[in-house]
Every structure is written in C-alpha cells, then in structure tokens.
Coordinates of C-alpha atoms and ligand atoms in Angstrom, one line a residue:
X651 CA -0.2 0.3 0.2
X652 CA 1.1 3.6 -1.0
X653 CA 1.5 6.5 1.7
X654 CA -1.2 8.2 -0.9
X655 CA -3.0 5.3 -0.4
X656 CA -3.5 5.3 3.5
X657 CA -3.8 9.2 3.8
X658 CA -5.8 10.1 0.4
X659 CA -5.4 13.8 0.7
X660 CA -1.7 13.3 0.2
X661 CA -2.9 12.2 -3.8
X662 CA -2.9 16.0 -4.6
X663 CA 0.8 16.6 -3.6
X664 CA 2.7 13.2 -4.0
X665 CA 2.8 10.8 -7.1
X666 CA 0.6 7.9 -7.2
X667 CA 1.6 4.6 -8.9
X668 CA -1.8 3.4 -10.9
X669 CA -2.8 -0.3 -10.1
X670 CA -0.7 -2.4 -12.1
X671 CA -3.4 -5.0 -12.6
X672 CA -5.2 -2.5 -15.0
X673 CA -2.3 -0.4 -16.0
X674 CA 1.2 -1.2 -18.2
X675 CA 4.3 -1.3 -15.4
X676 CA 5.4 1.5 -13.5
X677 CA 2.8 4.0 -14.4
X678 CA 2.1 7.0 -12.3
X679 CA -0.2 9.9 -11.8
X680 CA 2.0 13.2 -11.1
X681 CA 0.2 16.3 -8.9
X682 CA 0.0 18.4 -12.1
X683 CA -2.6 15.6 -13.8
X684 CA -0.2 14.3 -16.0
X685 CA 0.6 10.3 -16.0
X686 CA 3.6 8.8 -16.9
X687 CA 4.5 5.6 -18.0
X688 CA 7.9 4.6 -17.6
X689 CA 9.4 7.8 -16.8
X690 CA 7.5 9.2 -20.5
X691 CA 4.7 11.8 -19.9
X692 CA 1.8 10.7 -21.6
X693 CA 0.6 14.2 -22.1
X694 CA 3.5 15.4 -23.9
X695 CA 2.8 11.9 -26.0
X696 CA -0.7 13.5 -27.0
X697 CA 0.9 16.9 -27.9
X698 CA 3.4 14.8 -30.1
X699 CA 1.8 12.5 -31.9
X700 CA -1.7 14.0 -31.4
X701 CA -5.1 12.2 -30.3
X702 CA -6.8 9.4 -30.7
X703 CA -3.6 7.3 -29.9
X704 CA -2.9 4.4 -28.7
X705 CA -0.1 3.6 -26.8
X706 CA 1.8 0.5 -25.6
X707 CA 4.9 -0.2 -23.1
X708 CA 7.3 -2.7 -24.3
X709 CA 8.5 -3.0 -20.8
X710 CA 5.2 -4.5 -19.9
X711 CA 4.7 -6.6 -22.9
X712 CA 8.1 -8.0 -22.1
X713 CA 7.3 -8.5 -18.7
X714 CA 4.5 -10.6 -19.5
X715 CA 6.6 -12.9 -21.9
X716 CA 8.9 -13.2 -19.0
X717 CA 5.9 -14.1 -16.5
X718 CA 4.0 -16.5 -18.4
X719 CA 7.8 -18.0 -19.7
X720 CA 9.1 -18.1 -15.6
X721 CA 6.0 -20.1 -15.1
X722 CA 5.6 -22.6 -17.4
X723 CA 9.6 -22.9 -17.9
X724 CA 8.9 -26.2 -19.7
X725 CA 6.2 -25.4 -22.3
X726 CA 6.2 -23.5 -24.9
X727 CA 4.5 -20.0 -25.2
X728 CA 3.2 -18.5 -28.5
X729 CA 1.9 -15.3 -28.8
X730 CA -1.9 -15.3 -30.0
X731 CA -0.7 -12.2 -32.9
X732 CA -4.4 -11.6 -33.2
X733 CA -4.4 -9.4 -30.0
X734 CA -2.1 -6.9 -31.6
X735 CA 0.3 -7.5 -34.0
X736 CA 2.5 -5.2 -35.6
X737 CA 6.2 -5.9 -36.7
X738 CA 8.2 -4.5 -33.5
X739 CA 5.3 -6.3 -31.9
X740 CA 6.3 -9.7 -33.7
X741 CA 9.8 -9.2 -33.0
X742 CA 10.1 -8.1 -29.3
X743 CA 8.0 -11.1 -28.5
X744 CA 10.1 -12.9 -30.7
X745 CA 13.1 -11.8 -29.4
X746 CA 11.8 -13.0 -25.5
X747 CA 11.6 -16.6 -26.7
X748 CA 8.1 -17.0 -27.7
X749 CA 6.6 -18.7 -30.6
X750 CA 3.8 -16.7 -32.7
X751 CA -0.2 -17.8 -33.3
X752 CA -1.1 -16.4 -36.7
X753 CA -4.8 -16.3 -38.1
X754 CA -4.2 -14.9 -41.8
X755 CA -2.0 -13.7 -44.8
X756 CA -1.4 -10.7 -43.1
X757 CA -0.4 -12.0 -39.6
X758 CA 2.2 -14.1 -41.2
X759 CA 3.6 -11.6 -43.4
X760 CA 4.0 -9.2 -40.3
X761 CA 5.8 -11.9 -38.4
X762 CA 7.9 -12.9 -41.4
X763 CA 8.7 -9.4 -42.4
X764 CA 9.7 -8.6 -38.7
X765 CA 12.1 -11.5 -39.8
X766 CA 10.2 -14.6 -36.8
X767 CA 12.1 -17.6 -37.9
X768 CA 8.9 -19.7 -39.9
X769 CA 9.2 -22.5 -37.8
X770 CA 8.2 -21.1 -34.7
X771 CA 5.0 -19.7 -36.5
X772 CA 1.4 -21.7 -36.0
X773 CA -1.1 -20.9 -38.8
X774 CA -4.4 -21.2 -37.5
X775 CA -8.3 -20.1 -39.2
X776 CA -11.5 -22.2 -39.4
X777 CA -11.7 -21.3 -42.8
X778 CA -7.6 -20.7 -45.0
X779 CA -8.2 -20.1 -48.2
X780 CA -5.9 -21.8 -50.5
X781 CA -4.2 -18.5 -51.2
X782 CA -3.1 -18.7 -47.1
X783 CA -2.2 -22.3 -46.8
X784 CA 0.4 -21.5 -50.3
X785 CA 1.6 -18.4 -48.2
X786 CA 2.4 -20.7 -45.1
X787 CA 3.4 -23.9 -47.1
X788 CA 6.2 -21.5 -49.0
X789 CA 7.4 -19.7 -46.2
X790 CA 7.9 -23.3 -44.4
X791 CA 5.7 -22.5 -41.1
X792 CA 6.3 -24.7 -37.9
X793 CA 2.6 -25.4 -38.0
X794 CA -0.6 -25.4 -39.5
X795 CA -3.4 -26.0 -37.3
X796 CA -6.0 -27.9 -39.1
X797 CA -9.8 -27.1 -38.3
X798 CA -12.1 -29.1 -41.2
X799 CA -12.0 -32.7 -43.5
X800 CA -11.7 -30.4 -46.6
X801 CA -8.7 -28.4 -45.3
X802 CA -6.6 -31.5 -44.5
X803 CA -7.4 -32.8 -48.0
X804 CA -6.4 -28.8 -49.6
X805 CA -3.1 -28.6 -47.1
X806 CA -2.4 -32.7 -47.6
X807 CA -2.7 -31.3 -51.7
X808 CA -0.6 -28.4 -52.1
X809 CA 2.2 -29.3 -49.3
X810 CA 5.1 -30.5 -51.7
X811 CA 7.4 -31.6 -48.7
X812 CA 6.7 -32.7 -45.3
X813 CA 4.4 -30.3 -42.4
X814 CA 3.8 -30.7 -39.2
X815 CA 0.2 -30.3 -38.4
X816 CA -2.5 -30.0 -35.6
X817 CA -5.7 -30.9 -35.7
X818 CA -7.9 -28.4 -33.6
X819 CA -10.4 -30.8 -31.3
X820 CA -13.4 -28.7 -29.7
X821 CA -13.3 -30.5 -26.6
X822 CA -16.8 -29.7 -25.3
X823 CA -15.7 -27.2 -22.3
X824 CA -17.9 -24.4 -21.3
X825 CA -15.2 -21.5 -20.9
X826 CA -18.3 -19.5 -19.2
X827 CA -17.0 -16.3 -21.1
X828 CA -19.2 -13.9 -23.9
X829 CA -20.8 -16.1 -26.2
X830 CA -18.9 -14.4 -29.4
X831 CA -15.4 -15.9 -27.9
X832 CA -17.2 -19.2 -26.7
X833 CA -15.1 -21.9 -28.3
X834 CA -15.1 -24.8 -27.0
X835 CA -18.3 -26.3 -26.7
X836 CA -20.0 -28.4 -29.8
X837 CA -22.5 -26.2 -31.1
X838 CA -19.9 -23.0 -32.8
X839 CA -17.8 -23.6 -35.6
X840 CA -14.4 -24.2 -34.9
X841 CA -12.5 -27.5 -34.9
X842 CA -13.6 -30.9 -34.4
X843 CA -15.9 -32.0 -31.9
X844 CA -14.4 -35.0 -29.8
X845 CA -17.0 -37.3 -31.5
X846 CA -15.9 -36.2 -35.0
X847 CA -11.8 -35.9 -33.9
X848 CA -10.7 -39.5 -34.7
X849 CA -12.2 -38.7 -38.4
X850 CA -9.7 -35.9 -38.8
X851 CA -6.9 -37.9 -37.7
X852 CA -7.4 -40.6 -39.8
X853 CA -7.9 -37.7 -43.3
X854 CA -4.3 -36.5 -42.1
X855 CA -2.9 -39.9 -42.0
X856 CA -3.6 -40.8 -45.3
X857 CA -2.0 -37.6 -46.4
X858 CA 2.1 -38.7 -47.3
X859 CA 3.4 -35.3 -46.3
X860 CA 1.2 -34.1 -43.6
X861 CA 2.7 -35.6 -40.0
X862 CA 0.4 -35.0 -36.9
X863 CA 2.5 -33.6 -34.7
X864 CA -0.4 -32.7 -32.0
X865 CA -4.0 -31.8 -30.8
X866 CA -4.9 -28.0 -30.2
X867 CA -7.9 -26.6 -28.6
X868 CA -9.0 -23.2 -27.7
X869 CA -11.8 -23.0 -25.1
X870 CA -12.5 -19.4 -25.9
X871 CA -11.5 -15.9 -24.4
X872 CA -11.5 -13.9 -21.4
X873 CA -12.2 -16.9 -19.1
X874 CA -11.0 -16.9 -15.5
X875 CA -11.7 -20.2 -14.4
X876 CA -8.5 -22.5 -14.5
X877 CA -10.3 -25.5 -13.8
X878 CA -11.6 -25.4 -17.6
X879 CA -8.1 -26.2 -18.9
X880 CA -8.0 -29.3 -16.7
X881 CA -11.1 -30.8 -18.0
X882 CA -10.1 -30.0 -21.7
X883 CA -6.6 -31.3 -21.1
X884 CA -8.4 -34.6 -19.5
X885 CA -10.2 -35.0 -22.4
X886 CA -7.6 -34.5 -24.8
X887 CA -5.2 -36.9 -23.5
X888 CA -8.3 -39.4 -23.1
X889 CA -8.3 -39.0 -27.1
X890 CA -4.8 -39.3 -27.8
X891 CA -5.1 -42.4 -25.8
X892 CA -7.4 -43.7 -28.4
X893 CA -5.7 -42.2 -31.4
X894 CA -2.1 -44.5 -29.6
X895 CA -4.6 -47.6 -29.5
X896 CA -6.3 -47.4 -33.2
X897 CA -2.5 -46.0 -35.0
X898 CA 0.6 -46.9 -32.5
X899 CA 1.7 -43.8 -32.6
X900 CA 0.7 -40.8 -30.0
X901 CA 0.9 -36.8 -31.0
X902 CA 4.1 -35.2 -28.8
X903 CA 2.5 -31.7 -28.8
X904 CA -0.9 -30.9 -27.6
X905 CA -1.7 -27.2 -27.5
X906 CA -3.8 -25.8 -25.1
X907 CA -4.6 -22.8 -26.7
X908 CA -5.4 -19.3 -24.9
X909 CA -8.1 -18.0 -23.6
X910 CA -6.7 -16.5 -20.3
X911 CA -8.7 -13.4 -18.6
X912 CA -7.2 -10.1 -17.9
X913 CA -8.7 -7.1 -15.5
X914 CA -10.1 -4.2 -17.5
X915 CA -11.6 -2.7 -14.4
X916 CA -10.1 -2.3 -11.2
X917 CA -11.4 -5.4 -9.1
X918 CA -12.0 -7.1 -12.0
X919 CA -11.4 -11.0 -11.9
X920 CA -8.4 -12.4 -13.6
X921 CA -6.5 -15.7 -14.6
X922 CA -4.6 -17.2 -12.1
X923 CA -1.4 -18.4 -14.4
X924 CA 0.2 -19.5 -11.1
X925 CA -2.6 -21.8 -10.7
X926 CA -2.8 -22.9 -14.2
X927 CA 1.3 -23.6 -13.8
X928 CA 1.3 -25.1 -10.7
X929 CA -2.1 -27.6 -11.7
X930 CA -2.2 -28.3 -15.8
X931 CA 1.6 -30.2 -15.5
X932 CA 0.3 -32.5 -13.0
X933 CA -2.9 -33.4 -14.8
X934 CA -1.0 -33.9 -17.7
X935 CA 1.6 -36.2 -15.2
X936 CA -1.3 -38.1 -14.0
X937 CA -3.5 -38.5 -17.2
X938 CA -0.8 -39.6 -19.5
X939 CA 0.3 -42.4 -16.6
X940 CA -3.3 -43.4 -16.2
X941 CA -3.2 -43.9 -20.3
X942 CA 0.4 -45.2 -20.4
X943 CA 1.7 -42.1 -22.9
X944 CA 4.3 -40.3 -22.9
X945 CA 4.1 -36.7 -21.9
X946 CA 3.4 -34.4 -25.0
X947 CA 4.3 -30.6 -24.4
X948 CA 2.6 -28.4 -24.0
X949 CA 1.6 -25.2 -26.0
X950 CA 0.2 -22.1 -25.0
X951 CA -1.4 -19.0 -26.9
X952 CA -2.1 -16.2 -24.4
X953 CA -2.4 -12.9 -26.6
X954 CA -5.3 -10.9 -24.3
X955 CA -2.6 -11.7 -21.3
X956 CA 0.5 -10.6 -23.0
X957 CA -0.8 -7.6 -24.5
X958 CA -3.8 -5.6 -23.5
X959 CA -2.0 -4.3 -19.9
X960 CA 0.7 -3.2 -22.0
X961 CA -1.4 -0.6 -23.9
X962 CA -4.4 2.2 -23.6
X963 CA -6.0 4.5 -25.8
X964 CA -5.1 8.6 -25.7
X965 CA -8.1 10.8 -26.6
X966 CA -9.2 14.4 -26.4
X967 CA -12.6 15.7 -25.6
X968 CA -14.1 17.2 -28.3
X969 CA -17.3 18.2 -26.6
X970 CA -19.6 18.3 -22.8
X971 CA -23.2 17.8 -23.4
X972 CA -24.8 18.8 -19.8
X973 CA -28.7 17.7 -19.5
X974 CA -30.4 15.1 -17.4
X975 CA -27.0 13.1 -18.3
X976 CA -24.0 14.6 -19.3
X977 CA -22.3 13.2 -22.4
X978 CA -18.5 13.6 -22.9
X979 CA -17.7 13.2 -26.5
X980 CA -13.9 12.3 -27.9
X981 CA -12.6 12.0 -30.7
X982 CA -12.4 8.8 -31.4
X983 CA -14.6 6.0 -30.1
X984 CA -16.2 3.0 -31.5
X985 CA -13.8 2.6 -34.8
X986 CA -10.5 2.4 -32.0
X987 CA -12.4 0.3 -30.0
X988 CA -16.1 -1.4 -31.1
X989 CA -15.2 -4.0 -27.5
X990 CA -18.1 -2.1 -26.2
X991 CA -20.5 -2.4 -28.7
X992 CA -20.0 -6.1 -29.3
X993 CA -19.1 -7.5 -26.1
X994 CA -20.8 -4.7 -23.4
X995 CA -16.9 -4.7 -22.1
X996 CA -16.1 -1.8 -19.3
X997 CA -13.5 0.3 -19.2
X998 CA -11.8 2.7 -16.4
X999 CA -11.2 6.2 -17.9
X1000 CA -9.4 9.1 -16.2
X1001 CA -8.5 12.9 -16.8
X1002 CA -5.0 13.3 -18.1
X1003 CA -2.4 16.5 -17.8
X1004 CA -4.9 18.8 -15.6
X1005 CA -5.1 18.8 -12.3
X1006 CA -8.6 19.0 -11.3
X1007 CA -10.1 19.6 -7.6
X1008 CA -13.8 19.3 -8.9
X1009 CA -15.6 16.5 -7.2
X1010 CA -16.1 13.2 -9.5
X1011 CA -19.4 13.0 -11.2
X1012 CA -20.8 10.4 -13.3
X1013 CA -20.7 10.9 -17.2
X1014 CA -21.5 8.8 -20.6
X1015 CA -18.2 8.9 -22.5
X1016 CA -19.0 8.5 -26.1
X1017 CA -17.4 8.5 -29.3
X1018 CA -17.6 10.8 -32.6
X1019 CA -18.9 8.0 -34.6
X1020 CA -22.4 8.3 -36.2
X1021 CA -24.7 6.1 -33.9
X1022 CA -26.2 6.4 -31.0
X1023 CA -24.3 2.9 -29.7
X1024 CA -20.8 4.7 -30.2
X1025 CA -20.5 4.6 -25.9
X1026 CA -17.0 4.0 -24.7
X1027 CA -17.7 4.1 -20.8
X1028 CA -21.6 4.2 -20.1
X1029 CA -21.1 4.6 -16.5
X1030 CA -17.6 6.9 -15.9
X1031 CA -16.6 8.9 -13.1
X1032 CA -14.7 12.4 -14.0
X1033 CA -14.0 15.5 -12.4
X1034 CA -16.9 17.5 -13.2
X1035 CA -15.1 20.2 -14.5
X1036 CA -14.8 17.9 -17.4
X1037 CA -14.4 20.0 -20.8
X1038 CA -14.1 20.5 -24.5
X1039 CA -9.9 20.1 -25.0
X1040 CA -9.5 17.6 -21.8
X1041 CA -7.5 14.9 -22.3
X1042 CA -8.5 11.5 -21.3
X1043 CA -6.6 7.9 -21.1
X1044 CA -8.7 5.0 -21.3
X1045 CA -6.1 1.7 -19.6
X1046 CA -6.1 -2.0 -20.4
X1047 CA -6.7 -1.2 -24.8
X1048 CA -3.0 -3.2 -25.5
X1049 CA -5.6 -5.9 -27.1
X1050 CA -8.0 -6.3 -29.8
X1051 CA -8.0 -2.6 -30.0
X1052 CA -5.9 -1.9 -32.8
X1053 CA -6.3 -5.1 -34.5
X1054 CA -10.1 -4.5 -34.1
X1055 CA -10.1 -0.8 -35.3
X1056 CA -12.0 0.1 -38.3
X1057 CA -12.3 3.1 -40.3
X1058 CA -16.2 3.7 -40.2
X1059 CA -17.4 7.1 -41.5
X1060 CA -14.5 7.2 -43.1
X1061 CA -12.4 8.2 -39.7
X1062 CA -8.1 7.2 -40.1
X1063 CA -7.0 4.7 -37.9
X1064 CA -5.1 6.3 -34.8
X1065 CA -0.8 5.6 -34.5
X1066 CA 0.6 3.0 -32.5
X1067 CA 3.1 4.9 -30.0
X1068 CA 5.8 2.8 -27.9
X1069 CA 7.2 3.3 -24.8
X1070 CA 11.1 1.9 -24.9
X1071 CA 13.4 2.6 -22.9
X1072 CA 11.8 5.7 -21.8
X1073 CA 11.4 7.1 -24.9
X1074 CA 8.6 7.0 -27.3
X1075 CA 8.4 5.9 -31.3
X1076 CA 5.5 5.4 -33.3
X1077 CA 5.4 1.4 -34.2
X1078 CA 2.5 2.2 -36.5
X1079 CA 1.9 5.5 -38.1
X1080 CA -1.6 7.3 -37.8
X1081 CA -3.4 6.8 -41.2
X1082 CA -4.3 9.5 -42.9
X1083 CA -7.2 10.7 -45.6
X1084 CA -4.7 9.8 -48.8
X1085 CA -4.1 6.5 -47.2
X1086 CA -7.7 5.6 -47.1
X1087 CA -8.3 7.3 -50.7
X1088 CA -5.0 5.4 -51.9
X1089 CA -7.6 2.2 -52.6
X1090 CA -10.5 3.8 -54.0
X1091 CA -9.8 3.5 -57.7
Ligands
LLP1011 N1 -5.2 -19.2 -29.8 C1 -6.8 -19.0 -30.2 C2 -6.7 -20.7 -31.7 C3 -7.1 -18.0 -30.8 O1 -8.7 -18.1 -31.4 C4 -7.3 -17.3 -29.9 C5 -8.1 -16.0 -29.6 C6 -6.3 -17.2 -28.7 C7 -5.2 -18.3 -29.1 C8 -5.7 -15.5 -27.8 O2 -7.2 -15.6 -27.5 P1 -6.3 -14.4 -25.9 O3 -5.6 -15.3 -24.8 O4 -6.3 -13.6 -26.5 O5 -7.6 -14.3 -25.3 N2 -12.0 -10.0 -30.2 C9 -12.2 -10.7 -29.2 C10 -11.3 -11.7 -28.7 C11 -11.4 -13.0 -29.8 C12 -10.2 -14.0 -29.3 C13 -10.2 -14.5 -30.7 N3 -9.3 -15.6 -30.9 C14 -12.0 -9.0 -27.6 O6 -12.1 -8.4 -28.0 O7 -12.0 -9.5 -26.8

C-alpha cells in the first residue's frame, strides 16, 4: 500500500502508482494531472503524436512474456498475434523466446517481415483459403492447425514436402465467457468435436506429406477458471490414448490455446497464471500415466494476457453536453474500440494532463461516430469540470483494439506509439485521408 493510498489527501501533492492490474507497469499519476509510463509523459505524447492514439509500453509486454516463460518453463508459449500485431511487436515477442500464432496471410506476412523464424509460427483459422495455405507452406511455418476435413485434403494436396500439423479439437468444455468468444463447446464453428476428431486424424494419416504433430484446443477468451483447462487436458489426453491404441503412435504436442482473462477495471477478476502453472502439469502427468502415454509438450497461446495491460488509448474531449445526463464526447470511439458495442466491455477512464479539484461526477463517455451505440464508457466518473480540450486516457487497450479498429465513417486509424527505454517512437503511424483514398479507384 502506498502512502497516498493510506492518506488520500496526500494524493494531490504526491505522485501515485496506478493499479498495475490494469495499467502498464510503472505508471504514475503526477500531482499536475499528467501520467507517466516508464517515465514518459502521456500528456506530452498526446501533444506530440496527437489524439486519438494508442500507446504501448514495451517493458510491460516483455514482463508479461517473461511471466509466462517463468511460470511454465517447460511449455512453449506462442503469442496469439490476433490480439495485437505489427512488425515491432512480432520481433519483441520473438526476442522474448515466444512462438507466434497467426491466423491470416496478413499476420503471417507481418511475422515474416519482422524476421520471426517460420518454424516458430503456427497458422490458425477455421476457413483458410488456398492462398493462405500456400503462403504458409512456402514460408515453411512450423505447424498448421487444421480445422476441417476439406482443409486437411487441400493442405495435403498443396504440400510438396513434409508439414507438421495439429488437429483442432473441440473438447466440449464451456469456458463460461461471452458467447462471441466461446469456442470450447460443440455448437460453434471451430474445430472437430471429440466425436468427429478421430475421422480428422484418419484424414491426416491418409495424407503422406502431413505429419500429425499434436492436438490443439482453444476453449474461449477472457476465461477466469483454471479448472476448464484441466478438464480440456483430461479429455484431450483420453483422445490421445485412443489415437495411440488405434494407430500405435501418439501425438507429441498438446496445445491448449489461450483465453486467459485480464482485468479491465480495478477489482475485475483475472486469470490465475500461477494456479494454472501449478495444476496443469500435474493433471497432464497424471492423465498420461493413467493412459500409459508419454507426456506431450504443452503449448499455450496467450494473446490478451500478454498485450492488454501494456496498452492504453489517449483521447481529446471534443464537446461536453450537460442535460439529464452528461455526455463527454471524444475524438475517437467505436472505430478504435468496438469492444463495448460488441461485447458490452467495460473500461476505466481518467482525466489526463490537468489537475482538477472538482468532485467526481457520473458521465457517459461517447465517441464521435454516427450511431447512438458509440458509447465508450457508459458509467464513468470524471471531475465535474471536465470540458472540451481535456485529455482522457483509457487503460488496458493493448489487445483487440488496434487490430479491431475500422475506418467506420472514413475515420483514419490512430497510430500505435511505443514507449521503450524512456523514449517514445511510433510502431504504427497514424493513417491519413490519403491512405484511405489510395485504395479507392
Ligand atoms: N488461440 C486461438 C486459437 C484463438 O482463437 C485465440 C483468440 C487465442 C489463442 C488468444 O486468446 P486470448 O488469450 O487473447 O484470449 N475480439 C475478442 C477476442 C477474440 C479472441 C479470438 N481468439 C475480444 O476483443 O475480446
């Protein structure tokens, strides 16, 4: 507990460390209203790079990668690039010793352009077109995760040399998360339900160039319960035993996907990485012993848990409408963060760059896009004197924000500015209207 937390009145004249469960490591609120990350002023970043803008703290990304590697030293950690990818991010996670999960030709091209060794790349997707499969084969990706019988046949026909593959199995385990990101149960589009997975394995075995390296499952995203991973391991090891019995060989890898929840607001539940680390190896060893199998190597694919807390978004207030409700409208919104509209996601928001002694007031922070549903934070509390020109900062936007940004209303996408070693540098520049017109004939 900090001194300022013990004696709240000190807050106005002492720097305060912000909650490291939702802010980047070493984020400090200063008495003048500025906030620094790794010593870099966010208000200064807003002035230099303009708003709206995403900021990512490289040190926090590195720390998250290291936390995973330290907690599970024998497992392969593959960063799920769909959470946030650009060349610098791909190079950084590779430098931290992680593998990379990509799910499109675009993510693959980004990883390769960053110099990520192809053998450390896994290609995912429930509907990979031939051109994507061809790109993966040409690059020599380490593993392709197979999702349908047709895809097994297509990949087998396209491969000109041996290719390691994983079969994606739906273990019938419910992660109790948002419907849009529930993938462990049978009635959704991904993978082979356990009842059909044996047929998929047969198909792979009929393809002379495909080598069944292992099984894959991904239960869903923003999961808080470690127990569902244990149950998935039990079911997949039982299926591995079936494969071993029928074919005399057993896959060597078991990929249990990602999905580890992060806190978006102080007090939100988050995933217990150390709990998982303590329990998953034990369950795996026990189940393998029970079935007389060699223990396969585990792979985990965290995306959000690596990137989310490293990122934040800076906005400028364009207008404040006071009526029965106070609407604080900012210069971004739905196009840079569709998550509130898609999943009912909740965020915190803070005034940045100005010290205010006004009491907190309930406000609705809305975006600038042309629909009433463009609400960023419906239940925010900001100083009652919040006004046009103020800066706001929303934490925990490092995952599934930049990558989900759109050009809705022909609004150019914000840059990603990285903080590294006490300096800031754009990893992705701001899009311009010229960029938007470039594709338009
Ligand atoms: N592995 C596979 C096969 C996946 O499909 C995903 C995420 C991950 C790993 C990483 O999951 P994570 O650790 O990041 O939860 N747009 C949604 C999230 C979609 C997740 C899709 N798959 C959101 O904004 O919450």
